[in-house]
């Protein structure tokens, strides 16, 4: 007895979902130079089919670097750029895979004429949607351009003073074209059509991020009498984070699934856009001193300003102190040199700041523009918090590092405590006040714990190397 494969299918949905994907990658690198100039250029191309049908990705990358050195002057540039073009199902990979997990073998993927099928036996929640619709038809295309560049220059002045300036930029542009088509499935018995997607939807979206930065440092190093070593550093760092996005969406009115521009829709949804800017300016200094490579001291001081906070609370002072003692280099440890490679006692204490509250305008009140009886009106979305300030984390650490038998075995034992104060937190409040939460510096938190790290080379002979490591942490909150 011949069975109609469209009415009574035994569909292997995974066979329709996946494929053996082909990938090709090509890279070329050219480099050269002399005693004063070194230059390198590399170009790459990647073309990859997705293991999920109807998905793919292409990537072109370029990297360039060059350094110049004449006497006490040195400069360089490094640029990395890539362009990506990739396609996904218009429902997204995650939803597409979830639909596939729920699809039943009794559902028909295609009819004899190539149109989309469905099951004539309805199982609610299981086989009501032909999953191939979300992958084969429609569009979900992304194009991304990413450029990261930096340039530096340094000069060594008399008295071992070195000046360095570094300029950097990171720029990412992303565009997205999306189209959810009008599609029908047909009952394999009655050929009754069913519209699977309520609204044909097109969307164009764009994102533009650019992050410039500048850093300047002055270093000085000097040794005295062969035992006293001093190093000092002064510097500043400026970073800026700019983000912009826009999207436009239209629905219905499309004559077919080929002309997919947003402007061809008969119904236009409200466009959305956003922009933000965060600036962070820091001044910092560091002093290092060691005596005979046995006693080491370090002090750091930072003065950070963040545009997330109001001008009155924008700046914060942060610092750290550290010291260590190389016990193994003392004269009374001379008898241990045959088995003890290093033994260091260390201790540090300092304060670090945190300005990340998840919003670019942490101190400001925010508003939305809405329509009220045909007139524009402002609605407060976020309460102003002008007293908001930096969160401070105080960290104390004391421990010991060791290595044995020519560094074959090594490890460390540390005791630490971390106390956070002026915690940045979005505190929930009664909705009757008109807001869901308010940003505040709330409370404090303290963590105490110990950490142990052990590493060892068990076997290292005849080309065989076997290393073993262990890490143990105990934290009390």
XYZ file of C-alpha atoms in Angstrom:
477
model
C 0.000 0.000 0.000
C 1.424 3.325 -1.061
C 1.417 6.028 1.624
C 1.111 9.721 0.736
C 4.373 11.234 2.103
C 2.786 14.690 2.376
C -0.253 13.634 4.380
C 1.567 11.024 6.472
C 5.169 12.239 6.669
C 7.995 11.078 8.900
C 9.938 14.327 8.929
C 13.475 14.478 10.284
C 13.487 18.147 11.218
C 17.123 18.126 12.271
C 18.057 16.942 8.775
C 16.243 19.997 7.393
C 17.773 22.298 10.005
C 21.427 21.366 9.730
C 23.992 20.777 7.019
C 27.666 20.063 6.520
C 29.019 23.603 6.379
C 31.940 24.738 4.251
C 34.461 27.265 5.502
C 37.398 28.941 3.816
C 39.956 31.262 5.375
C 42.884 33.068 3.767
C 45.577 35.175 5.438
C 48.514 37.131 4.044
C 51.183 38.872 6.116
C 54.002 41.153 4.941
C 56.639 42.604 7.251
C 59.984 44.286 6.953
C 62.207 47.082 8.151
C 65.672 48.110 9.255
C 67.374 49.342 12.409
C 65.098 52.383 12.588
C 61.775 51.354 11.062
C 59.713 48.161 11.442
C 56.430 47.693 9.558
C 53.902 44.877 9.256
C 50.686 44.402 7.284
C 48.274 41.471 7.350
C 45.036 40.870 5.453
C 42.519 38.110 6.145
C 39.325 36.787 4.600
C 36.831 34.351 6.117
C 33.786 32.840 4.392
C 31.804 30.467 6.587
C 28.533 28.699 6.006
C 26.516 28.124 9.153
C 25.730 24.568 10.216
C 22.156 25.878 10.445
C 20.696 26.072 6.948
C 20.393 29.515 5.349
C 22.891 31.111 7.745
C 26.349 32.360 6.829
C 29.059 34.839 7.778
C 31.808 36.673 5.928
C 34.663 38.653 7.422
C 37.460 40.807 6.013
C 40.221 41.979 8.359
C 43.235 44.257 8.017
C 45.982 44.855 10.569
C 48.795 47.377 10.232
C 51.575 48.309 12.627
C 54.715 50.365 12.346
C 57.377 51.631 14.752
C 60.117 54.227 14.272
C 63.120 54.722 16.503
C 65.861 57.343 16.214
C 68.106 57.951 19.196
C 66.004 58.814 22.231
C 62.784 59.105 20.222
C 60.375 56.288 19.474
C 56.897 56.310 17.912
C 54.459 53.809 16.524
C 51.000 53.140 15.181
C 48.750 50.084 15.326
C 45.467 49.795 13.411
C 43.140 46.805 13.349
C 39.961 46.848 11.250
C 37.426 44.248 10.218
C 34.139 44.076 8.357
C 31.555 41.373 9.107
C 28.434 40.463 7.159
C 26.259 37.687 8.581
C 22.720 36.345 8.255
C 20.461 34.692 10.814
C 16.843 33.472 10.874
C 14.473 36.402 11.280
C 13.208 34.867 14.541
C 16.772 34.624 15.880
C 18.822 31.480 16.407
C 17.511 30.843 19.940
C 13.813 30.870 18.976
C 14.534 28.928 15.818
C 16.169 26.110 17.784
C 13.370 26.071 20.366
C 10.796 25.670 17.586
C 12.827 22.822 16.149
C 12.869 20.982 19.460
C 9.062 21.124 19.548
C 8.435 20.129 15.927
C 6.788 16.722 15.399
C 7.596 14.226 12.624
C 3.905 14.203 11.552
C 4.187 17.762 10.255
C 4.761 18.256 6.531
C 7.607 20.696 5.666
C 6.753 21.063 1.950
C 3.972 20.040 -0.393
C 4.531 18.685 -3.890
C 4.430 22.155 -5.479
C 7.052 23.492 -3.045
C 4.654 25.467 -0.855
C 4.904 25.182 2.922
C 2.896 22.447 4.576
C 1.580 21.756 8.021
C 0.011 18.852 9.816
C -3.624 18.031 9.192
C -3.706 16.624 12.751
C -3.498 19.570 15.117
C -1.489 19.097 18.318
C -1.769 22.406 20.203
C 1.574 23.977 21.039
C 3.590 21.432 19.047
C 3.083 21.497 15.291
C 1.191 24.697 14.544
C 4.179 26.504 12.962
C 6.396 25.399 10.084
C 9.835 26.201 11.437
C 11.425 26.579 8.019
C 9.485 29.832 7.608
C 11.732 31.572 10.122
C 14.939 30.545 8.384
C 14.391 30.235 4.633
C 12.166 33.273 4.077
C 12.581 36.785 5.388
C 15.771 38.640 6.211
C 17.874 39.237 9.289
C 21.148 40.673 8.052
C 23.865 42.352 10.114
C 26.804 44.389 8.836
C 29.454 45.461 11.329
C 32.559 47.583 10.848
C 35.038 47.656 13.737
C 38.176 49.791 13.868
C 40.633 49.893 16.766
C 43.640 52.150 16.474
C 46.386 53.550 18.651
C 49.433 55.734 18.171
C 52.181 56.478 20.636
C 55.308 58.566 20.944
C 57.957 58.597 23.645
C 61.163 60.477 24.294
C 63.884 59.920 26.874
C 65.106 63.202 28.337
C 68.270 63.718 30.390
C 68.346 62.290 33.923
C 66.456 59.148 32.759
C 63.118 60.948 32.416
C 60.842 59.273 29.887
C 57.728 60.913 28.470
C 55.029 58.859 26.708
C 51.779 59.858 25.023
C 49.283 57.385 23.606
C 46.207 58.201 21.542
C 43.557 55.570 20.968
C 40.173 55.136 19.358
C 37.667 52.321 19.087
C 34.793 52.677 16.616
C 32.038 50.143 15.947
C 29.258 50.662 13.379
C 26.442 48.134 13.103
C 23.493 48.113 10.704
C 20.641 45.641 10.642
C 18.032 44.904 7.966
C 15.083 42.850 9.138
C 12.051 41.571 7.261
C 9.337 39.264 8.566
C 7.422 38.121 5.463
C 3.838 37.234 4.695
C 3.782 33.441 4.531
C 1.110 30.770 4.251
C 1.062 27.074 5.081
C -1.331 24.583 3.546
C -3.206 21.597 4.900
C -1.866 18.580 2.950
C -5.346 17.044 2.751
C -7.598 20.001 1.980
C -4.978 22.502 0.725
C -6.634 25.045 2.988
C -4.263 28.038 3.432
C -3.395 29.506 6.791
C -1.592 32.816 7.291
C 1.197 32.130 9.770
C 2.375 35.645 10.607
C -0.154 38.316 11.508
C 1.839 41.331 10.316
C 4.471 41.708 7.655
C 7.191 43.774 9.315
C 10.321 45.527 8.042
C 12.932 47.271 10.150
C 16.174 49.140 9.581
C 18.438 49.801 12.567
C 21.838 51.376 13.074
C 24.264 51.678 15.992
C 27.342 53.877 16.146
C 29.819 53.659 19.042
C 33.080 55.590 19.275
C 35.470 55.612 22.232
C 38.478 57.974 21.989
C 41.172 58.040 24.665
C 44.444 59.786 25.507
C 47.061 58.809 28.053
C 50.232 60.621 29.109
C 52.908 59.416 31.532
C 56.257 60.626 32.811
C 58.593 57.935 34.200
C 61.809 58.261 36.148
C 64.131 55.478 37.353
C 67.384 55.740 39.279
C 69.708 53.418 41.212
C 72.011 54.531 44.022
C 75.042 52.680 45.367
C 73.963 49.512 43.596
C 71.330 48.719 46.260
C 68.796 51.533 46.343
C 66.363 51.557 43.395
C 63.683 54.218 42.964
C 61.031 54.534 40.251
C 58.360 57.214 39.961
C 55.477 57.761 37.564
C 53.039 60.617 36.983
C 50.229 60.420 34.455
C 46.771 61.259 33.243
C 44.189 59.320 31.299
C 41.044 60.507 29.515
C 38.374 58.214 28.062
C 35.132 59.013 26.355
C 32.299 56.617 25.517
C 29.812 57.766 22.873
C 26.880 55.641 21.732
C 24.092 56.348 19.245
C 21.300 54.151 17.887
C 18.287 54.519 15.621
C 15.633 52.169 14.277
C 12.589 52.576 12.007
C 9.863 49.985 11.526
C 6.925 49.569 9.159
C 4.122 47.002 8.886
C 1.850 45.628 6.152
C 1.151 46.896 2.655
C 3.913 44.889 0.973
C 2.909 43.444 -2.382
C 5.363 40.548 -2.111
C 8.386 39.358 -0.132
C 10.912 40.858 -2.556
C 10.434 44.618 -2.050
C 11.250 44.968 1.636
C 12.130 48.620 2.249
C 10.572 50.191 5.341
C 9.243 53.096 3.268
C 6.944 50.767 1.295
C 4.834 49.912 4.362
C 1.334 51.306 4.854
C 1.666 51.536 8.644
C 4.692 53.154 10.258
C 5.502 52.461 13.886
C 7.092 55.041 16.140
C 10.843 55.222 15.419
C 13.256 54.926 18.302
C 16.618 56.567 18.895
C 19.050 57.094 21.739
C 22.417 58.695 22.397
C 24.721 58.794 25.392
C 28.132 60.056 26.436
C 30.303 59.148 29.418
C 33.628 60.788 30.201
C 36.261 59.624 32.664
C 39.330 61.704 33.542
C 42.048 60.389 35.843
C 45.279 61.730 37.312
C 47.581 59.210 38.953
C 51.008 58.714 40.428
C 53.147 55.827 41.653
C 56.394 55.484 43.607
C 58.411 52.267 43.885
C 61.424 51.637 46.097
C 63.434 48.522 46.719
C 66.579 47.839 48.679
C 68.944 45.178 47.359
C 66.036 43.415 45.644
C 64.882 42.251 49.074
C 62.625 44.927 50.551
C 60.070 46.411 48.169
C 57.586 49.252 48.739
C 54.978 50.745 46.445
C 52.506 53.628 46.820
C 49.757 54.632 44.359
C 47.439 57.645 44.315
C 44.554 58.332 41.902
C 42.170 61.227 41.417
C 39.270 60.125 39.219
C 36.395 62.162 37.817
C 33.297 60.673 36.191
C 30.564 62.456 34.248
C 28.020 59.998 35.682
C 27.958 62.085 38.878
C 27.010 65.690 39.570
C 29.872 68.250 39.520
C 29.839 68.489 43.343
C 30.488 64.726 43.790
C 32.248 63.941 40.515
C 35.765 63.449 41.850
C 37.102 60.702 44.088
C 40.474 60.030 45.729
C 41.772 56.455 45.681
C 45.053 55.005 46.802
C 47.004 51.847 47.654
C 50.115 50.827 49.612
C 52.060 47.614 49.197
C 55.207 45.995 50.528
C 56.995 42.678 50.126
C 60.043 40.934 51.594
C 62.167 38.439 49.658
C 63.068 36.253 52.624
C 65.015 33.743 50.521
C 67.617 36.420 49.673
C 68.592 37.004 53.302
C 71.977 35.753 54.433
C 70.448 33.530 57.124
C 68.622 31.601 54.346
C 71.813 30.676 52.493
C 71.556 27.041 53.563
C 68.202 26.642 51.762
C 69.313 27.596 48.244
C 69.532 23.959 47.131
C 65.770 23.470 47.495
C 64.141 26.901 48.049
C 63.894 28.985 44.883
C 61.873 31.922 46.249
C 60.030 32.905 49.419
C 58.174 36.231 49.554
C 56.068 37.751 52.307
C 53.655 40.388 50.948
C 51.016 42.809 52.203
C 48.857 45.486 50.564
C 45.998 47.794 51.429
C 44.142 50.247 49.234
C 40.936 51.871 48.023
C 39.461 51.526 44.519
C 36.466 53.348 43.081
C 33.427 52.216 41.122
C 31.127 54.506 39.109
C 29.173 51.889 37.139
C 25.517 52.017 38.054
C 24.216 50.769 34.713
C 23.097 54.206 33.555
C 25.027 56.924 31.776
C 23.181 59.692 33.621
C 23.368 58.466 37.188
C 22.801 61.870 38.833
C 20.266 63.391 36.462
C 16.506 63.259 36.227
C 15.215 61.765 32.969
C 11.954 62.467 31.146
C 9.874 61.033 28.311
C 7.837 63.026 25.813
C 4.296 61.681 25.484
C 1.091 62.755 23.780
C -1.633 63.990 26.118
C -4.937 64.880 24.399
C -3.048 65.816 21.262
C -0.467 67.937 23.103
C 3.120 67.009 23.933
C 3.891 66.545 27.611
C 6.881 65.589 29.755
C 6.667 62.588 32.080
C 9.370 62.021 34.679
C 10.991 58.600 34.257
C 13.858 58.888 36.716
C 14.310 60.920 39.870
C 17.373 63.186 40.025
C 20.031 62.066 42.531
C 22.560 64.947 42.754
C 24.158 63.556 45.944
C 25.162 60.273 44.316
C 28.925 59.638 44.601
C 31.649 57.043 43.996
C 31.409 53.605 45.549
C 34.628 52.780 47.437
C 36.144 49.311 47.847
C 38.805 48.881 50.559
C 40.995 45.817 50.018
C 43.503 44.305 52.452
C 45.706 41.339 51.541
C 48.526 39.534 53.310
C 50.142 36.378 52.096
C 53.192 34.372 51.174
C 54.503 33.147 47.795
C 57.004 30.326 47.434
C 58.680 28.137 44.826
C 60.748 25.003 45.390
C 63.346 22.898 43.591
C 64.270 25.321 40.815
C 60.645 26.505 40.452
C 59.325 23.006 39.840
C 56.756 23.466 42.601
C 55.190 26.789 43.545
C 52.266 28.187 45.430
C 50.774 30.975 47.486
C 48.658 31.433 50.616
C 46.651 34.631 51.031
C 44.307 36.128 53.575
C 42.125 38.935 52.268
C 39.331 41.188 53.369
C 37.241 43.462 51.166
C 34.978 46.162 52.551
C 32.723 48.123 50.212
C 31.078 51.330 51.349
C 28.700 53.811 49.711
C 27.418 50.960 47.548
C 25.752 52.077 44.325
C 22.310 50.512 44.275
C 18.922 51.059 42.625
C 16.717 50.845 45.707
C 13.101 49.806 45.047
C 10.483 52.272 46.262
C 6.689 52.287 46.408
C 5.160 52.582 42.918
C 2.687 55.089 44.367
C 5.563 57.584 44.441
C 5.668 57.466 40.635
C 8.975 55.597 40.330
C 9.993 51.967 40.608
C 13.405 52.677 42.188
C 15.868 55.397 43.111
C 19.662 55.304 42.760
C 21.481 55.766 46.064
C 24.694 55.092 47.953
C 23.325 52.447 50.281
C 25.030 50.531 53.074
C 28.272 48.562 53.174
C 29.458 45.017 52.518
C 32.400 43.064 53.912
C 33.991 39.868 52.585
C 36.777 37.929 54.313
C 38.511 34.846 53.065
C 41.594 32.791 52.374
C 42.968 31.502 49.098
C 45.511 28.800 48.388
C 47.165 28.100 45.018
C 49.490 25.140 44.393
C 51.236 24.312 41.108
C 53.705 21.594 40.282
C 55.497 19.912 37.401
C 55.096 16.191 38.073
C 56.959 14.913 34.983
C 59.360 16.797 32.713
C 61.603 14.450 30.784
C 62.034 12.984 27.308
C 59.615 15.535 25.857
C 56.858 14.630 28.327
C 55.504 17.373 30.576
C 52.780 16.827 33.175
C 51.710 19.804 35.255
C 49.209 19.823 38.084
C 47.484 22.821 39.648
C 45.048 23.336 42.514
C 43.121 26.353 43.731
C 41.105 26.619 46.958
C 39.139 29.643 48.185
C 37.055 30.107 51.310
C 34.976 33.304 51.526
C 32.870 34.540 54.422
C 30.326 37.273 53.667
